Short mmCIF file of C-alpha atoms and ligand atoms in Angstrom, two decimals:
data_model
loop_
_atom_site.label_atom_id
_atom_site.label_comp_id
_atom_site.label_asym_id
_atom_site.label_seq_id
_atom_site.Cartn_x
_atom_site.Cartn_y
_atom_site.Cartn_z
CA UNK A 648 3.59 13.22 -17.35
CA UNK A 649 1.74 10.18 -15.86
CA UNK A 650 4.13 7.45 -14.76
CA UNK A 651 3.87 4.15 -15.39
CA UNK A 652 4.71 0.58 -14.13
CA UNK A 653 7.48 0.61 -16.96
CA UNK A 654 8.62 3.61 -15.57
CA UNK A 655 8.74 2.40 -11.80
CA UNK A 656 10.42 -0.37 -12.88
CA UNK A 657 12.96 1.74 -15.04
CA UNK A 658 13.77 3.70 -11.67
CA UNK A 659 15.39 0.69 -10.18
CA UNK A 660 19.34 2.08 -9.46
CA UNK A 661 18.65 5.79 -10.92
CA UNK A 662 17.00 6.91 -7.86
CA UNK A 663 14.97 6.10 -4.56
CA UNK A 664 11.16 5.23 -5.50
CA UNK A 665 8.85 7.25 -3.22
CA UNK A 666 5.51 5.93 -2.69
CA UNK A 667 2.13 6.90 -0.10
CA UNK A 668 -0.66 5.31 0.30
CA UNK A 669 -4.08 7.62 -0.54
CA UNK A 670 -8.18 6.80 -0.04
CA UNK A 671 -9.70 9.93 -1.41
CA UNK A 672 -9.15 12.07 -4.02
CA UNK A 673 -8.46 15.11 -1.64
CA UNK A 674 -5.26 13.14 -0.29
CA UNK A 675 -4.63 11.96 -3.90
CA UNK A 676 -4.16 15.07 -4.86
CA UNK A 677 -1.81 16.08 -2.69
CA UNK A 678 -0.04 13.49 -2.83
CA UNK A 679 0.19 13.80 -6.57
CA UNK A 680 0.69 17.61 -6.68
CA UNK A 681 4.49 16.83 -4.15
CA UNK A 682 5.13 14.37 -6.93
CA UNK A 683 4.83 11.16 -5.38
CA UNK A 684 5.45 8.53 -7.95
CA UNK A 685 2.94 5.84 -6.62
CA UNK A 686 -0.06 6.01 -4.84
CA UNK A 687 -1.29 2.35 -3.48
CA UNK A 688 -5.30 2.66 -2.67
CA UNK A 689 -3.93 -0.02 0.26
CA UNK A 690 -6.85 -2.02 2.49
CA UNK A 691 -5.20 -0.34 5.42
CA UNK A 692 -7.62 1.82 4.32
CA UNK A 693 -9.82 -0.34 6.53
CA UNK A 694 -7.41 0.62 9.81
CA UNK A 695 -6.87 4.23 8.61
CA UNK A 696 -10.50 5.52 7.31
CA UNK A 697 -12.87 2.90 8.18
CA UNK A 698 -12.53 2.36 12.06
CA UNK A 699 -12.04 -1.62 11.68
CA UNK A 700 -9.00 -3.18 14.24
CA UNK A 701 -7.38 -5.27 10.68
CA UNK A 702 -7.30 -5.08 7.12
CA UNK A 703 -9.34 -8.51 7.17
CA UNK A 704 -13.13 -7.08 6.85
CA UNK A 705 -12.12 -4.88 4.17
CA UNK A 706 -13.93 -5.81 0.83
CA UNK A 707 -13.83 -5.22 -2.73
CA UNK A 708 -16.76 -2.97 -3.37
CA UNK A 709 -14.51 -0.41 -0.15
CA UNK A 710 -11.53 -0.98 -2.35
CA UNK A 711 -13.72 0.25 -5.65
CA UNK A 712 -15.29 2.71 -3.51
CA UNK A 713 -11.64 3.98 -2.51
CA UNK A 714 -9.77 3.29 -5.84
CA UNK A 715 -12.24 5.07 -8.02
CA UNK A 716 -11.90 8.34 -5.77
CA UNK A 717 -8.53 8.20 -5.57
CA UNK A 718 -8.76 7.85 -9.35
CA UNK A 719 -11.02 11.27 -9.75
CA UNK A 720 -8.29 13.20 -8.79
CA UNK A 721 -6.44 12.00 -11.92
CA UNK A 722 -3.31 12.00 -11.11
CA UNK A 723 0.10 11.52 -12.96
CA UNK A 724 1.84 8.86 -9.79
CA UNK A 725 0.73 4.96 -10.74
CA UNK A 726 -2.61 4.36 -9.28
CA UNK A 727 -2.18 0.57 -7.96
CA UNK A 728 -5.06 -0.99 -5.90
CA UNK A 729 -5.37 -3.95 -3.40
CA UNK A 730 -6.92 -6.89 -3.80
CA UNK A 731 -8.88 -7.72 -0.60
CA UNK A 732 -8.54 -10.23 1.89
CA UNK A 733 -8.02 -13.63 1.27
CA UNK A 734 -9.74 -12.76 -3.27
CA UNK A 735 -5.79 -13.83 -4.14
CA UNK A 736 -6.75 -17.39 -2.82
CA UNK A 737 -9.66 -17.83 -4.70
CA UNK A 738 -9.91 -19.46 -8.15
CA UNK A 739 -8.65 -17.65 -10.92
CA UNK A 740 -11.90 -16.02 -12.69
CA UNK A 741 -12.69 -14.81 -9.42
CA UNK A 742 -8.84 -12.79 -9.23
CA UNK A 743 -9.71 -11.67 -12.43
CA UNK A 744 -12.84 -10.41 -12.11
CA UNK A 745 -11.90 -8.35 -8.84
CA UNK A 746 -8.55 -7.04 -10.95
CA UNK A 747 -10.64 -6.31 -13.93
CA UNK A 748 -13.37 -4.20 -11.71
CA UNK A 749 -10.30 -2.37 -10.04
CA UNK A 750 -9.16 -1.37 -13.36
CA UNK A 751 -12.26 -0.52 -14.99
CA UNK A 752 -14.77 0.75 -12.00
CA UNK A 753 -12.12 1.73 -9.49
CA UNK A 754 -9.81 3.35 -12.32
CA UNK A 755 -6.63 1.48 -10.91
CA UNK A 756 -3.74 1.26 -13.20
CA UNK A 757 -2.43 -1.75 -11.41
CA UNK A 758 -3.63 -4.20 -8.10
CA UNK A 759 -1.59 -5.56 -5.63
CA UNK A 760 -1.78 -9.18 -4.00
CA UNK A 761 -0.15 -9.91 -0.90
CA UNK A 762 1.61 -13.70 -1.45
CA UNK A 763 4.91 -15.42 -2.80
CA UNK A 764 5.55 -18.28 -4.27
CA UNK A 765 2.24 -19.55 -4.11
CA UNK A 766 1.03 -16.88 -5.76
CA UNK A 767 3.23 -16.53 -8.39
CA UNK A 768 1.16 -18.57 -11.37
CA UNK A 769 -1.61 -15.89 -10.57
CA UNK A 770 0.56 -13.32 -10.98
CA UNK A 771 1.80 -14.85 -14.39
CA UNK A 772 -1.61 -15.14 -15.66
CA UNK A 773 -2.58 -12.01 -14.28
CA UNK A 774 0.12 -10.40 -16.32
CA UNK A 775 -0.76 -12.84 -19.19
CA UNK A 776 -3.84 -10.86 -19.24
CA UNK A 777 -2.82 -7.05 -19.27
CA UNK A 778 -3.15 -7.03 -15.56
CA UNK A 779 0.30 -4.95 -13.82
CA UNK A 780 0.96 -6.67 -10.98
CA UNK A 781 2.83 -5.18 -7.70
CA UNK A 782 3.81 -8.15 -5.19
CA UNK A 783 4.02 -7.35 -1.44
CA UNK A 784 5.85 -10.17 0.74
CA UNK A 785 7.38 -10.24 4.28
CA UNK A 786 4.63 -9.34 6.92
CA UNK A 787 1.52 -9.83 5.26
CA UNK A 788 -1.61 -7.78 7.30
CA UNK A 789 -4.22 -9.68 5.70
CA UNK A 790 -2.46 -12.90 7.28
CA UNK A 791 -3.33 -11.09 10.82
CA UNK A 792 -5.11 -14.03 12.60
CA UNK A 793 -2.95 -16.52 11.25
CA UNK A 794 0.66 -15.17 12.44
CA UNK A 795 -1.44 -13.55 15.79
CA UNK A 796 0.23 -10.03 15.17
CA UNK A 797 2.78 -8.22 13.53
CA UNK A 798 6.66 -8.58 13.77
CA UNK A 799 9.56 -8.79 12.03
CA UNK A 800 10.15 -11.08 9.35
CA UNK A 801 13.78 -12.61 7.70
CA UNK A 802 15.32 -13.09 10.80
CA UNK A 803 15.96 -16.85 10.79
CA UNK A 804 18.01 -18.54 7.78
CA UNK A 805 14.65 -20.32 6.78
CA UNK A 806 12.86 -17.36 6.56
CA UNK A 807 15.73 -15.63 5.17
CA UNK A 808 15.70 -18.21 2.28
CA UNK A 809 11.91 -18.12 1.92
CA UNK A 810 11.76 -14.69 1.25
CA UNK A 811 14.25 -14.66 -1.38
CA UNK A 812 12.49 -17.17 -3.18
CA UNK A 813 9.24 -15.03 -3.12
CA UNK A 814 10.78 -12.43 -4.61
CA UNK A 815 12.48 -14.23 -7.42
CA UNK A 816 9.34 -16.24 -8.20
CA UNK A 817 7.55 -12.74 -8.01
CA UNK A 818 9.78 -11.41 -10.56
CA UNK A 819 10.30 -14.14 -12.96
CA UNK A 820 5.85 -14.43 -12.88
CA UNK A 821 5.87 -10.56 -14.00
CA UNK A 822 5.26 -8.58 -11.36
CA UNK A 823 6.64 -4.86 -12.00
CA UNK A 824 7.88 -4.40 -8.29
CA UNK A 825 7.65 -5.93 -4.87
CA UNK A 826 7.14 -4.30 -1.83
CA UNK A 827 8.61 -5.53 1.43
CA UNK A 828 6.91 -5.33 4.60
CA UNK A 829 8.60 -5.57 8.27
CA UNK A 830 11.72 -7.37 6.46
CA UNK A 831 15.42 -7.40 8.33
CA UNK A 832 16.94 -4.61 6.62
CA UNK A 833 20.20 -6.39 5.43
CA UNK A 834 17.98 -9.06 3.67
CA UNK A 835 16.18 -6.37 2.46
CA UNK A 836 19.31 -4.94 0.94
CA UNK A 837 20.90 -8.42 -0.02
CA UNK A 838 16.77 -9.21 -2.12
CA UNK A 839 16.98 -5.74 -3.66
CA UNK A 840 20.84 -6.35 -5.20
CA UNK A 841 19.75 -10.00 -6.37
CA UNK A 842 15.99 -8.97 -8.27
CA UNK A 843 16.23 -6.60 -11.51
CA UNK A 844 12.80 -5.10 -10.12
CA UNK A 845 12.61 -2.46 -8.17
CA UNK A 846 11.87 -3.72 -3.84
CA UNK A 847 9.93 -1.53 -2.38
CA UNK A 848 10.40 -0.98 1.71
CA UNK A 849 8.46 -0.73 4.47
CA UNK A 850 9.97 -0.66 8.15
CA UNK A 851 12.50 -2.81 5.72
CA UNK A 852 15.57 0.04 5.96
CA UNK A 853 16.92 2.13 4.11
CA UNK A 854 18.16 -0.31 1.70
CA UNK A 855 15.49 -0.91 -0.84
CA UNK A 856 15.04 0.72 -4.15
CA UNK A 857 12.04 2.71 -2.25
CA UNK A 858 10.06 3.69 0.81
CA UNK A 859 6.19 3.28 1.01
CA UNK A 860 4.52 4.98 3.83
CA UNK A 861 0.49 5.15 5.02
CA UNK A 862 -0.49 8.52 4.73
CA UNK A 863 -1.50 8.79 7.99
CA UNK A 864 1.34 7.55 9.75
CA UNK A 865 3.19 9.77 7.67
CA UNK A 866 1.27 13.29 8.35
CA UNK A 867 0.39 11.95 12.23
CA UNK A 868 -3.22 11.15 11.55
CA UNK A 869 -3.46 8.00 13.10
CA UNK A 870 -5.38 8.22 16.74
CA UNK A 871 -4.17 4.57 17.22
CA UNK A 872 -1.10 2.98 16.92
CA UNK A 873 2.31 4.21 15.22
CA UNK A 874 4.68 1.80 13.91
CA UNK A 875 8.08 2.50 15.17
CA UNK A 876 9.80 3.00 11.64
CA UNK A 877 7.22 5.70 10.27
CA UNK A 878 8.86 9.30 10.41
CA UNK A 879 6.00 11.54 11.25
CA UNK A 880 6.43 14.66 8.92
CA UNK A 881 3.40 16.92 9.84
CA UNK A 882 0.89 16.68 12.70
CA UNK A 883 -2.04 17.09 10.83
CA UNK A 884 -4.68 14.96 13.74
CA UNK A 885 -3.71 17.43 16.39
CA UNK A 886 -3.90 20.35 14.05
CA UNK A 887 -7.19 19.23 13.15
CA UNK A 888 -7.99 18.80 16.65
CA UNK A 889 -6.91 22.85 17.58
CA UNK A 890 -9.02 23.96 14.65
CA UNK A 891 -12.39 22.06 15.53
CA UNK A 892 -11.86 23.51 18.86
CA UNK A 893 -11.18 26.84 17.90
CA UNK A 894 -14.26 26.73 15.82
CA UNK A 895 -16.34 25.35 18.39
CA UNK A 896 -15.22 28.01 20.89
CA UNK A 897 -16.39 30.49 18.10
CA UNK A 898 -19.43 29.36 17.29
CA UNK A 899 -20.41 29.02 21.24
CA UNK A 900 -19.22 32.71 22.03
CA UNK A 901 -20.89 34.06 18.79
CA UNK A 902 -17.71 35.14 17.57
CA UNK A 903 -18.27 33.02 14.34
CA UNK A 904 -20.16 33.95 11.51
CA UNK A 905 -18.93 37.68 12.52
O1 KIV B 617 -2.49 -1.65 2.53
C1 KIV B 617 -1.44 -0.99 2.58
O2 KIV B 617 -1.43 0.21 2.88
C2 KIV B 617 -0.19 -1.67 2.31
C3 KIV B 617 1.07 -0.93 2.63
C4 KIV B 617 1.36 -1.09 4.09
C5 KIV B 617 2.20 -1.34 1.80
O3 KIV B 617 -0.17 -2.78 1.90
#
């Protein structure tokens, strides 16, 4: 049965949220057959798939690109889509128009808009307008060449304080979860206990409501860099590697087609 933002939301203290990110509709659907309940078409798809150092030059007609095959492999997790980099900032028919074209074109059930406070009366009218919103605060990749890199955030009592108003103005504008990026895991724990919607972690502990990974951090197809809180569960890159190889060798020695 397809899941839906009601039922994300629902899953808040009856069990552990798991969500992956996905770009095609190969991944999706394996993804989606394990029974992930969320798959985020993120902009790291920009990192990940499309050989570019941030998430910055990633723009909406990738994300529709992305979303929309993602979306082909129809499957029953909540399909939630990003908005690109720096669209959230823009005036408000412009937010719309990018949400409505990841909804309709890029068959997203949902978008996603990194931003707190300041971005919670887009979020309200977002909602006001049959848009599900999912809210993303802490470290915030499309902010890349403002903070200079990435690192921890909620260490200090101002940025502890900060990010707990994000997430209650996130909450009280609509959105049906939040996920938390590179947050100190106690305030993680201590944002999750104080919102009613479900916080969703990443490199944020184990105390969240749920854990979002990138897929290929996950199955250990990222050539580049690995965060040190992803869990590697498969070595698909190097497996990939041995059977290009092995095929190569083949075809060279005439040993393939038989
Ligand atoms: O774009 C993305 O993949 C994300 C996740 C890191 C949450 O925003």
């Amino acid at each position: 049965m397809s899941i839906t933002t009601q039922k994300i939301s629902r899953l808040k203290g009856e069990r552990p949220i798991v969500a992956v990110t996905a770009y095609d509709a190969a991944m999706a659907h394996y993804a989606d057959a394990a029974g992930v309940d969320l798959i985020l078409v993120g902009d790291s798809v920009g990192t990940t798939q499309l050989g570019f150092d941030t998430t910055v030059p990633v723009t909406l007609d990738m994300m529709l690109h992305h979303a929309a095959a993602v979306a082909r492999a129809k499957p029953d997790a909540l399909v939630v889509a990003d908005i690109p980099f720096a669209l959230a900032h823009d005036d408000f028919s412009s937010i719309l128009n990018a949400s409505r074209r990841l909804m309709q074109e890029g068959g997203a059930q949902a978008v996603k808009l990194e931003g707190g406070v300041l971005l919670a009366p887009t979020v309200e009218r977002l909602v006001a307008a049959g848009i599900p919103v999912l809210g993303h605060i802490g470290l915030l990749p499309q902010q890349f060449h403002q903070l200079g890199g990435y690192r921890k955030f909620g260490r200090t009592d101002l940025e502890k304080d900060i990010l707990l108003k994000d997430a209650q103005a996130l909450e009280e504008a609509g959105c049906f979860a939040i996920i938390a990026e590179m947050m100190d895991g106690t305030l993680a724990g201590t944002i999750a206990a104080e919102i009613g919607i479900p916080l969703i972690g990443i490199g944020s502990g184990p105390h969240c409501d749920g854990q979002i990974l990138v897929c290929n951090d996950l199955l250990g197809m990222n050539a580049g860099y690995v965060p040190s809180f992803v869990k590697q569960y498969a070595q698909i890159g190097e497996q990939a590697q041995a059977a290009f190889a092995a095929y190569a060798e083949e075809v060279r020695n005439r040993k393939f087609p038989s």
